[in-house]
Coordinates of C-alpha atoms and ligand atoms in Angstrom, one line a residue:
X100 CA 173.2 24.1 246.3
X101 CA 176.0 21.8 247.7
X102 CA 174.9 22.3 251.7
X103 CA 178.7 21.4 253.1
X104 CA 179.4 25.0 251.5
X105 CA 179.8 28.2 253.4
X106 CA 178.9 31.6 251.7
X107 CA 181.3 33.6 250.0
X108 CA 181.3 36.9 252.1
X109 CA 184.3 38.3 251.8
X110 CA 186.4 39.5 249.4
X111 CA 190.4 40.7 249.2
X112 CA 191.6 42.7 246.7
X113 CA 195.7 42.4 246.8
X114 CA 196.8 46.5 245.4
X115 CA 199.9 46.6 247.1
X116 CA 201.7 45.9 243.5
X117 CA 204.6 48.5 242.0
X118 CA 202.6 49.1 238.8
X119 CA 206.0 48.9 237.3
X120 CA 204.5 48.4 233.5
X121 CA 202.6 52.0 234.0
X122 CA 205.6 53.7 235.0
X123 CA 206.1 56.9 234.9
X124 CA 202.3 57.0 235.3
X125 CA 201.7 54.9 238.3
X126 CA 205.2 56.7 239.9
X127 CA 202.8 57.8 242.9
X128 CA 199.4 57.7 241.6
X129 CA 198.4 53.9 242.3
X130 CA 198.0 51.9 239.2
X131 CA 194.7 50.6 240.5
X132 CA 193.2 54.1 240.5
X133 CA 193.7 54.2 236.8
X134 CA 190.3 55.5 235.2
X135 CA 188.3 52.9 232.6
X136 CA 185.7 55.6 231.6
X137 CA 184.2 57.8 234.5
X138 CA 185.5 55.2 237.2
X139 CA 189.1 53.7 238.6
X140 CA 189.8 50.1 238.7
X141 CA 189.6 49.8 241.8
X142 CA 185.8 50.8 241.9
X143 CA 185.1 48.6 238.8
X144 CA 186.1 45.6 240.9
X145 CA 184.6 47.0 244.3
X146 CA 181.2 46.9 242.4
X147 CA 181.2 43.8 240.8
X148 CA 181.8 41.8 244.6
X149 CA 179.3 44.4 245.9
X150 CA 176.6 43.0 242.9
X151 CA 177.7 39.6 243.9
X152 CA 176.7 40.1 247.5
X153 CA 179.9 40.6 249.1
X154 CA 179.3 41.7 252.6
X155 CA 183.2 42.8 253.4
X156 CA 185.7 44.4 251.5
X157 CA 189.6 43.9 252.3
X158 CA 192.3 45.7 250.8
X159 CA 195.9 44.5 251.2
X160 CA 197.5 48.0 250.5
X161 CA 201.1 49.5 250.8
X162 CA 203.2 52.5 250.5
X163 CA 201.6 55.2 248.7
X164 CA 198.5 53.6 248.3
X165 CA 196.0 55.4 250.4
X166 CA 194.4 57.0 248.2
X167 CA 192.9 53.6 247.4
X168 CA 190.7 54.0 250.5
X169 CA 190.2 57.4 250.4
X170 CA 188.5 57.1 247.6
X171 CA 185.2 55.2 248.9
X172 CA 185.0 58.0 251.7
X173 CA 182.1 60.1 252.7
X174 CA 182.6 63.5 250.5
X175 CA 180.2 65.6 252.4
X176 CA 181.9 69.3 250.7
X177 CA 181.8 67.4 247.4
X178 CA 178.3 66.4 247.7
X179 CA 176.9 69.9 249.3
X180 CA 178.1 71.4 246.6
X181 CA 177.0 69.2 243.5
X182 CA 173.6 69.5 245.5
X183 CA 173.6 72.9 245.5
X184 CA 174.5 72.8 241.7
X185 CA 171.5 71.1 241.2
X186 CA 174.0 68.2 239.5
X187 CA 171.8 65.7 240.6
X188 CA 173.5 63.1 238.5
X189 CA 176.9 63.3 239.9
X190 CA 175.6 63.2 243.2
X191 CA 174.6 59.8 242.6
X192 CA 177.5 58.9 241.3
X193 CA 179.5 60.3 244.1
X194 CA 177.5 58.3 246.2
X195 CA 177.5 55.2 244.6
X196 CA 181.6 55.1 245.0
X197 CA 181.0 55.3 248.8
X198 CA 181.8 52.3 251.2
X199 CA 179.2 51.7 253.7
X200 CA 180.5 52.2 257.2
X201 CA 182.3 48.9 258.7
X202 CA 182.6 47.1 255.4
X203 CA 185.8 48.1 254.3
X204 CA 188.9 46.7 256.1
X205 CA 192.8 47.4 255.2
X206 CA 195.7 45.6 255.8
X207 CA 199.1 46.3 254.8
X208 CA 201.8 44.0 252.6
X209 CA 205.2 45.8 253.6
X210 CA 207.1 45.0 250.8
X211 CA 205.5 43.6 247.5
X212 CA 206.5 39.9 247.5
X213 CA 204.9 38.4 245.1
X214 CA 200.7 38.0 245.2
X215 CA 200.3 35.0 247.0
X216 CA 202.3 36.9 250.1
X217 CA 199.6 39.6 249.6
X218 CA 196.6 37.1 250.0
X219 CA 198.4 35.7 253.1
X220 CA 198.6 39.7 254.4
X221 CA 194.7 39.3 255.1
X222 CA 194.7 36.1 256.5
X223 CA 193.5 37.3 260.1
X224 CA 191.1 39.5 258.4
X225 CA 189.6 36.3 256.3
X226 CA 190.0 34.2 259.3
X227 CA 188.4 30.1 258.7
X228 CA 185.5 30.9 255.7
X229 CA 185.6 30.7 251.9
X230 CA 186.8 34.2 250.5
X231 CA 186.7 35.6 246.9
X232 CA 190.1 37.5 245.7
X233 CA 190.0 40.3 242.8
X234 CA 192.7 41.6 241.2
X235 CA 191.7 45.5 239.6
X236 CA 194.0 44.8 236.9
X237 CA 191.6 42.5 235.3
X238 CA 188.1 43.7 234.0
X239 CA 185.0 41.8 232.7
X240 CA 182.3 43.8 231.1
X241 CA 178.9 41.9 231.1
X242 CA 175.6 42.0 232.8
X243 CA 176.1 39.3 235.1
X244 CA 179.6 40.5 236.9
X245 CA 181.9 37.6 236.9
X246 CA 181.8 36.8 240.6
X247 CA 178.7 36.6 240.6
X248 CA 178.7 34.0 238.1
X249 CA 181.6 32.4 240.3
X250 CA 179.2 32.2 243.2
X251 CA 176.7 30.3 241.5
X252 CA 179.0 27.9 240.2
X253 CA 180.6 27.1 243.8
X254 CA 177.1 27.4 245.5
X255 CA 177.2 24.0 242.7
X256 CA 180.6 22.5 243.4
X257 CA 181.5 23.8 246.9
X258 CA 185.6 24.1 246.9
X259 CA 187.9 26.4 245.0
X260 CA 186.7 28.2 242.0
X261 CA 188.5 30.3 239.3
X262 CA 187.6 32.0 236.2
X263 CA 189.6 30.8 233.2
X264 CA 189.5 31.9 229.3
X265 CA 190.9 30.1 226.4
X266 CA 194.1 31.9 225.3
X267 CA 195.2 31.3 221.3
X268 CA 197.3 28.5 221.7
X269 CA 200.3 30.1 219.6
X270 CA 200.7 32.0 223.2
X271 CA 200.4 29.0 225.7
X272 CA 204.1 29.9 226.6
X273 CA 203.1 33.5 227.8
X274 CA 199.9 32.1 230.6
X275 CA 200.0 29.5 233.7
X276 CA 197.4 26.7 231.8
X277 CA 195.2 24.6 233.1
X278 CA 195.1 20.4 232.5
X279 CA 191.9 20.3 232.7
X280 CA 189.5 16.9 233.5
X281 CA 185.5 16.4 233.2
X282 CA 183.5 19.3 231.4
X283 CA 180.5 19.9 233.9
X284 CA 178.6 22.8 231.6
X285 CA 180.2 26.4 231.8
X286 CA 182.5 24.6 234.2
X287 CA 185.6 22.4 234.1
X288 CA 187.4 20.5 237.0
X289 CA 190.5 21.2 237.2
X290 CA 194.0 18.1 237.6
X291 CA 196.7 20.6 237.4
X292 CA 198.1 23.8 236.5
X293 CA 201.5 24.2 233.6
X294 CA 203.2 27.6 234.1
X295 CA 203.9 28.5 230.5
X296 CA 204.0 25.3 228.2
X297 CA 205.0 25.3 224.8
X298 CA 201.6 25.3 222.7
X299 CA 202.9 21.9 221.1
X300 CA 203.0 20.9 224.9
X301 CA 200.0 23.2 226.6
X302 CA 197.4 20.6 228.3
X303 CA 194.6 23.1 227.1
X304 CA 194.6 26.6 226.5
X305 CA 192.6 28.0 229.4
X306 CA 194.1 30.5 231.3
X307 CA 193.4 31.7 234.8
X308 CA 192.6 35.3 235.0
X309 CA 192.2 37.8 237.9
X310 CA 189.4 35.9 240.1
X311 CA 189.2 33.5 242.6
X312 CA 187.6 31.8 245.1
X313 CA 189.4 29.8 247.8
X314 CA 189.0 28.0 250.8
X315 CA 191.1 29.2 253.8
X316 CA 193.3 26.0 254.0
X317 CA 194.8 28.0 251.0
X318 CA 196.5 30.3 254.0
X319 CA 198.4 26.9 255.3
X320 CA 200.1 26.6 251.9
X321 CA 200.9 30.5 251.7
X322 CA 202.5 30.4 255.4
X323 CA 205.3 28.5 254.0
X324 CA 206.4 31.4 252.1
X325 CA 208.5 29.7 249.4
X326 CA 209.2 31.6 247.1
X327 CA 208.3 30.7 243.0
X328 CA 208.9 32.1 239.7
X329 CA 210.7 35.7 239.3
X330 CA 211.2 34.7 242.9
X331 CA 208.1 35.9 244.3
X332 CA 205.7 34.2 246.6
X333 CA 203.0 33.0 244.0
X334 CA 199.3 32.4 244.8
X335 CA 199.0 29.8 241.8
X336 CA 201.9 27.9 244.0
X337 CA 199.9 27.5 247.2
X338 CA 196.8 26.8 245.0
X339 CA 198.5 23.4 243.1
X340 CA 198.5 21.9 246.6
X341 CA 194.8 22.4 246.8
X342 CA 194.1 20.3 243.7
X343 CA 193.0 16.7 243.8
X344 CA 192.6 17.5 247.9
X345 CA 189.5 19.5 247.8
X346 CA 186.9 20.1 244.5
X347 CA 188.7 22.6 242.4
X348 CA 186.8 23.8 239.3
X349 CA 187.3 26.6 236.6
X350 CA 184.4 28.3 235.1
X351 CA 184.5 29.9 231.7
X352 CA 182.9 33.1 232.2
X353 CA 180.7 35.1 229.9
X354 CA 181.7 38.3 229.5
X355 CA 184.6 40.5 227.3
X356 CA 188.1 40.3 229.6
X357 CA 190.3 42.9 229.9
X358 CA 194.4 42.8 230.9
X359 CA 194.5 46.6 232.3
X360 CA 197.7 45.9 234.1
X361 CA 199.1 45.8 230.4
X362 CA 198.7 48.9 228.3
X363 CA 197.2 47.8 225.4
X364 CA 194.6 46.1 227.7
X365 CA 193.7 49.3 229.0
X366 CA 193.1 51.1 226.4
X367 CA 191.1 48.3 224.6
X368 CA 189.0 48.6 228.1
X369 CA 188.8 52.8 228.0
X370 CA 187.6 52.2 224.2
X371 CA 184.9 49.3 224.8
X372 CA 183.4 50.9 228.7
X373 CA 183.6 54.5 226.0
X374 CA 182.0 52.6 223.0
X375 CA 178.9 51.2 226.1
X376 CA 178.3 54.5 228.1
X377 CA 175.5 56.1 225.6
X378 CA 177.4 59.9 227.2
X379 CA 180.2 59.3 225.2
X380 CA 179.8 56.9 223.1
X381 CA 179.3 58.3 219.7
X382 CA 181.8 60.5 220.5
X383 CA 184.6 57.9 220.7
X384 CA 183.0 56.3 218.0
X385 CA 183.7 59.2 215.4
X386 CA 187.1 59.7 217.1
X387 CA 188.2 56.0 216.5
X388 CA 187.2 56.5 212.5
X389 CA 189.2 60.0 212.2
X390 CA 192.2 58.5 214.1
X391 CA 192.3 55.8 211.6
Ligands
UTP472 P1 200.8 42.4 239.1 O1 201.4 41.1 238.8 O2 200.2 43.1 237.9 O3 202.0 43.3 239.6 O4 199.9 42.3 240.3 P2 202.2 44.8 239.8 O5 203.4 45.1 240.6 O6 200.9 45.5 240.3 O7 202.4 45.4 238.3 P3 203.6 45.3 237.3 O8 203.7 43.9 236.8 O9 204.9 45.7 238.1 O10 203.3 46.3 236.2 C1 198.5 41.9 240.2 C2 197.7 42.5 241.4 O11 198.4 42.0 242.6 C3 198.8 43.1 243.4 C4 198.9 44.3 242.5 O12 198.7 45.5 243.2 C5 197.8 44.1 241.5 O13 196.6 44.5 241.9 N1 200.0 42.7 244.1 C6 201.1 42.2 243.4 C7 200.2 43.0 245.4 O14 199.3 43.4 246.1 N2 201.4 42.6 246.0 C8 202.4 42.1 245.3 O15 203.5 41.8 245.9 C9 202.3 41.9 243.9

């Protein structure tokens, strides 16, 4: 355990986005209360910070997004009557997608200006302490939920820490890359970060995905609010300042990574969370071999 480090308590999870690549779906049903299986994105990511031993949960939200919070409310009609029912099962799993009273705080973004303007949104609510960010859109089905692997590797390095997955090269041009310095296990540090290189050019060909952990000097970088590619204010933007100033490592997860903010990550992710829940599963097994 590096002892300079603080604990990771608290986590933001940036859902103010338009969804546009959903549309007409996500019109006004949030795209991050999408279902994978029996559960929305949004509670797929809640429980994996939750398994990591997140103590606070923050939500950067927007217009037409309160359904986001509603949805780890107390049910108490909902739960009398699956009680009553005898459906004991549900019950649980009604009261599993419950917030605990005073761990769930909201912010608003009040126009969608990119993420990195959304992690700035919670700065007050993060105040001066290490915080985790995860993005719903992005999904990783193993035991061992990736933040929680996260947290072990910066209870090792201290810092800024970020999962990354190697990317086939042929579509370096499509990811933000890493150039990458000393392999340290699972982990890598990280010198820079290449939006988009050619693969005849790409440093590596790991690839950031949806989770991070940052220190709060990240906020002074965000404050600026310059403005990056597709001229949004970019998170990956603030974070280049960070490197080579404090330790900034990436760690190659374990676990199967899903793109649900694209469509065809989606439904890879309702087919493989289907293919592991033993309700349904040999169901959507003999549907996948008659649909092909
Ligand atoms: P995306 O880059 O997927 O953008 O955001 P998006 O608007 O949600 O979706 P598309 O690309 O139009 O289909 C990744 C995450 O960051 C949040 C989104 O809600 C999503 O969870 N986000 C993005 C914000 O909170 N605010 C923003 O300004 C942009």
């Amino acid at each position: 355990m590096n002892v300079s480090s603080k604990p990771v308590r608290k986590a933001v999870f940036p859902v103010a986005g338009l969804g546009t690549r959903f549309l007409p779906a996500t019109k006004v049903m949030p795209k991050e209360m999408l279902p994978i299986n029996d559960r929305p994105l949004i509670q797929h990511v809640y429980e994996e910070a939750r398994d990591a031993g997140i103590e606070e949960f923050i939500f950067v939200t927007g217009r037409y997004k309160n359904m986001l919070e509603e949805h780890f409310d107390y049910q108490p009609e909902l739960e009398e009557t699956l009680s009553s029912r005898g459906k004991e099962d549900m019950l649980a799993a009604v009261r599993d997608s419950e917030m605990p009273e005073g761990k769930l705080f909201t912010t608003r973004q009040p126009k969608p200006l990119g993420l990195g303007h959304a992690v700035w949104c919670a700065h007050k609510l993060v105040g001066n302490e290490p915080f985790a960010i995860l993005l719903p859109d992005d999904i990783v089905n193993h035991e061992k939920g990736c933040l929680a692997q996260m947290i072990e590797t910066y209870n090792e390095f201290g810092g800024n820490v970020v999962a990354v997955k190697n990317v086939p090269r042929e579509e370096t041009n499509k990811y933000g890359i890493l150039d990458i310095g000393e392999k340290k296990g699972a982990a890598v540090s990280i010198k820079g970060l290449v939006e988009k290189p050619n693969p005849e050019d790409a440093p590596s060909t790991l690839s950031i995905i949806g989770r991070y952990i940052l220190q709060p000097e990240i906020f002074e970088h965000l404050s600026v609010f310059e403005r990056g590619a597709g001229n949004e204010i970019q998170l990956t933007d603030a974070m280049a300042k960070l490197l080579g100033v404090q330790p900034f490592h990436g760690l190659r997860f374990e676990g199967q990574h899903f793109d649900c903010g694209s469509r065809l990550g989606f439904i890879a992710a309702n087919l493989a969370y289907g293919l592991k829940d033993p309700a349904v599963s040999a169901g959507v097994r003999s549907i996948i071999k008659d649909l092909l």
